[in-house]
Amino acid sequence: MGFKKQVFLLLLLSVVTGTRVSAQTWVVPDDQKAVVAPMKFTPDMQKQGEQVYLKNCQSCHGLPGKDNWAKLTPPPGDLAKEKAQKQTDGEIFYRITTGKIPMPEFRNIIPEDDRWAVIAFLRSFNPKYVQPAPKALAAFTGRSVTLEMQYSDPMKKIVVTAHEKLKDNSNVPAAGIEVLLSVKRYFGSLQVGEMRTTNARGEATFEFPADLPGNNTGNVDLTARVNDPKSQMKTTPATGTFAIGVPTDRPGLTETRAWWSTRGNAPIWLLLTYTLSVIIVWGIIIYIVSSILKIKKLSTHG
Amino acid sequence: MTMDDNKLTFEKITADLTHHIRINKGFVIWMGFLTVSLLACLFAYSLQLRTGLGVAGIRDYVTWGLYLSNFVFFVAASLIGMLVSAVLGLIGMKWITPITRIAETIAVAFAAVAGLVIVSDMGRPERLAYVFIYGRPQSPILWDVTVIVTYFVLSLMLLYLPLIADMAIIHNSKVAIPSWLRSIYKRFSLNFTDSPEQNRIINRSIRVLLILLVPAALSIHTVTSWLFAVTSRAGWDSSIFGPYFVSGAFVAGSAAVIIAMFFFRKNYKLENYLTDLHFNNMGKVLATVSLVYLYFNINEYLVPGYKLKRADAVHLQELLAGRDALLFWMVQIGGLVIPILFLLFRRFRKPVPVLVISIAVLIAAWFKRYLIVIPTQEHPFLPIQHVPQNFVHYSPTLIESMITIAPFILVLIIITLISKFFPVIPLHETAVEKGAEHIRFE
């Protein structure tokens, strides 16, 4: 496809999707509307919800009942008012979870319990509200896997062990579990090696690269987690700190003098150049001004 | 200079260069018009202050819109003071005498207002002082603020110093000027009596200031260009942005000076002082700086166009053949190539044709800043997701446009006031150069 055509299609696509998004109305599927909270709303929960609300919602929705929401299109509205309050808990929960431009999707930002707490908080502004009977979520039936992590000195390897909790509460090694190992870096985490599958003893071993920098004592923070993209299991990751990195004593990016550093850490040569230029130029200006002021006294007529 | 000029007496020169200094009907109407327009624009600004920058068309993609391109234009236009007074003056061009004050006036007006233009782009203008309190010496923004203030002060002093002798002459003469103005003249002419010591101080100060003005002027526009060039955006990521901006500034400034010359010559009846020779020469200056600018333009577009790095490709596509193509070619051809071609001929450097050309050049110069600042922001390196369509393509709002016009009105007000209450053409210097006898200071 020619370049021009690509740009054109891209434009077209953005036009089409752009208009579609803004024309959408926000419908909540019926089964989601019917969802009710798994717990009873308590005053503690409302307090918890208030904190969550102030942190995540107030910037747009203002304080409930105060009608001081931000002027956005579409208007966010006051959530203590009729329009929001007449919706079911499930409806509000769905909206917080999925979001809709410009409201963010909070699915991965606010944990489920906190989302319910916000609703508990919002309902406290509605004297007519009666909470429907809580319905606990259906009991979890999938596998429940816990990871542990060790560094084996003789092998020079990271050994991750997976245990599975059976129905009778006994713990057995879990085979066939896919494990990912990552090491914490400046920004986010870096995967170490390939994904491994646990063997019959529930063990997966990882080689740790010899050249990865650690902190000044060589410590690195590792996390092992189960690869479970469809969330079919209940998994507990393992974390650990081991002195297996290359000890590195590098100052932080803003701890030395550099272009990109903070004001206090501007390069000396730059400070000198700037200050000297300003002093020289303004020194001359001040000198000239003072000599101009002398003109008056030099008049031949006094 | 013709024989005729030389015969002008001191009295005649004084009368010619000062007869416009009075409050007449035309002036009142013009100032009234400017004031009302300014108030309308200030009302628009009050809306922005109250509601926030959202009233302008700038969004997450294009965060630097009209305000910033306007700022670049204003800094550019102010550079002309340096070209005329310092460069042409220091290399000994005598013909510039009657133009120097016009150029300095334009420089002072545009430099003074450039700072305000930037404030219009601030969501919290009351935090302006934070630039100084918390500014990082590593940031070109701090350098820019510093050099603009410096350049403004230098230009103001260069406007003032030659005025000292003029004011001394006028306030002691029989020229009828308003009495309040006469007392201002008296105060600011510092008892100037043309004594050798006084002249020595003034001449030396002017010389030093002219020399300082060159690096200061180069800095202000180079640093302004760095506000863009220190990022890696396509269209800004360029090592020749400094000279590119400076040469472009001379183009805009020369055009502005020619327009102002034409206007003053006609309205203040200065035909004997701003002659065809001056228009011819300024036409040549405009042609020369335009050629230099054209040269930088070719570099700016051809070299990235040859390499066609991905982001540059998108940017150039939009400019040369896409959404902005019409504007781009109008600016490049109508505002640069065609003016250069015309200006090569003497016949087009006569006052009227050179005025028409300058108007075209100046308008194109404004849109050129628009093309430099805005289009590249519409295709950022990292796509910004889930935004409404009107975030993606910038279109200025009415309020924003009015806030953009306000600085122009302010510049016109400043230029009008300075030119109305002071001789547009240096009186003392002209009298000396024309060999007039009996120049009187008492």
XYZ file of C-alpha atoms in Angstrom, chain A residues 85-246:
162
model
C -28.752 7.611 42.085
C -31.680 6.037 40.253
C -29.306 3.545 38.672
C -28.728 0.130 40.237
C -25.518 -0.618 42.106
C -24.612 -2.987 39.294
C -25.041 -0.224 36.736
C -22.786 2.187 38.600
C -20.259 -0.575 39.232
C -20.182 -1.360 35.531
C -19.640 2.294 34.616
C -16.761 2.696 37.051
C -15.232 -0.550 35.817
C -15.451 0.156 32.092
C -15.392 3.971 31.873
C -16.271 5.930 28.777
C -14.313 8.750 27.203
C -13.433 11.037 28.858
C -14.067 9.048 32.023
C -11.222 6.584 32.579
C -11.642 2.837 32.836
C -10.962 1.949 36.475
C -10.874 -1.837 35.973
C -7.160 -2.048 36.661
C -6.845 1.054 38.779
C -9.281 0.585 41.641
C -9.652 -2.901 43.188
C -13.146 -4.370 43.175
C -13.747 -3.877 46.899
C -12.837 -0.223 46.609
C -15.187 0.221 43.674
C -17.980 -1.092 45.873
C -16.805 1.197 48.663
C -17.173 4.227 46.366
C -20.720 3.137 45.639
C -21.370 2.770 49.377
C -20.044 6.305 49.786
C -22.220 7.683 46.984
C -25.297 5.953 48.358
C -24.791 7.713 51.693
C -26.043 10.868 49.959
C -29.312 9.157 49.072
C -31.642 8.818 52.104
C -34.094 6.761 50.060
C -31.553 4.127 49.177
C -32.014 0.622 50.538
C -29.277 -1.837 49.758
C -30.429 -5.052 48.037
C -29.379 -8.237 49.847
C -25.661 -8.864 49.203
C -24.917 -11.847 47.060
C -21.504 -13.413 47.484
C -19.725 -14.284 44.303
C -20.008 -17.934 43.293
C -17.340 -19.967 45.061
C -14.110 -20.246 43.160
C -13.589 -23.704 41.653
C -10.321 -23.389 39.738
C -6.819 -24.403 40.858
C -5.181 -22.470 43.609
C -1.416 -22.175 43.157
C 1.224 -20.599 45.389
C 4.786 -19.947 44.255
C 7.966 -19.907 46.289
C 11.366 -18.818 45.197
C 14.900 -19.685 46.248
C 18.379 -19.155 44.987
C 20.363 -22.331 44.759
C 24.053 -21.593 45.300
C 25.477 -24.866 44.007
C 23.402 -24.674 40.826
C 23.726 -20.889 40.487
C 20.076 -20.854 39.567
C 16.772 -19.482 40.740
C 14.432 -22.295 41.714
C 10.709 -21.514 41.740
C 8.453 -24.078 43.396
C 4.715 -24.241 42.778
C 2.323 -25.709 45.331
C -1.304 -26.407 44.806
C -3.922 -26.382 47.523
C -6.357 -29.244 47.086
C -10.007 -29.418 48.170
C -9.008 -31.250 51.351
C -6.666 -28.346 52.178
C -3.550 -30.421 51.587
C -0.592 -28.877 49.735
C 0.997 -30.781 46.875
C 3.638 -29.793 44.323
C 1.949 -28.468 41.178
C 3.278 -29.722 37.859
C 2.694 -28.114 34.469
C 2.434 -24.586 35.809
C 3.862 -21.913 33.510
C 6.116 -19.551 35.448
C 7.539 -16.166 34.456
C 10.460 -14.569 36.281
C 11.147 -10.853 36.218
C 13.628 -8.483 37.797
C 12.824 -4.976 38.926
C 14.498 -2.205 36.948
C 14.331 1.599 36.964
C 11.126 1.661 34.994
C 8.965 -1.412 35.453
C 10.261 -4.929 35.367
C 12.355 -6.918 32.949
C 11.615 -10.539 32.152
C 14.455 -12.935 32.940
C 14.944 -15.771 30.466
C 12.083 -17.667 28.877
C 8.906 -18.881 30.462
C 9.388 -22.251 32.256
C 6.932 -25.000 33.095
C 7.140 -26.705 36.454
C 8.212 -30.351 36.509
C 6.718 -33.225 38.529
C 8.280 -31.864 41.728
C 6.604 -28.536 40.993
C 9.970 -26.895 40.242
C 11.035 -24.518 37.494
C 14.643 -23.308 37.320
C 15.938 -20.109 35.835
C 19.436 -19.148 34.906
C 20.227 -15.646 36.142
C 22.349 -13.607 33.711
C 25.783 -12.821 35.116
C 25.896 -9.240 33.881
C 22.686 -7.727 35.222
C 23.370 -4.743 37.458
C 22.032 -4.859 40.994
C 22.156 -2.170 43.659
C 25.359 -1.198 45.443
C 25.517 -4.564 47.219
C 24.447 -6.472 44.133
C 20.909 -7.083 45.354
C 18.197 -7.574 42.792
C 14.434 -7.816 43.403
C 12.857 -10.774 41.645
C 9.237 -11.700 41.132
C 7.955 -15.053 39.916
C 4.370 -15.295 38.785
C 2.143 -17.810 37.115
C 1.315 -17.259 33.477
C -2.463 -17.325 33.615
C -3.777 -14.904 30.992
C -7.378 -16.034 31.311
C -7.401 -15.868 35.109
C -8.476 -19.460 35.505
C -6.484 -19.988 38.680
C -6.071 -18.288 41.957
C -2.334 -17.625 42.075
C 0.059 -16.121 44.577
C 3.330 -14.813 43.134
C 6.672 -15.144 44.928
C 9.104 -12.316 45.506
C 12.640 -12.329 46.763
C 15.787 -10.250 46.995
C 19.089 -11.961 46.205
C 22.633 -10.645 45.996
C 23.243 -12.087 42.558
C 23.482 -8.934 40.428
C 26.622 -7.003 39.610
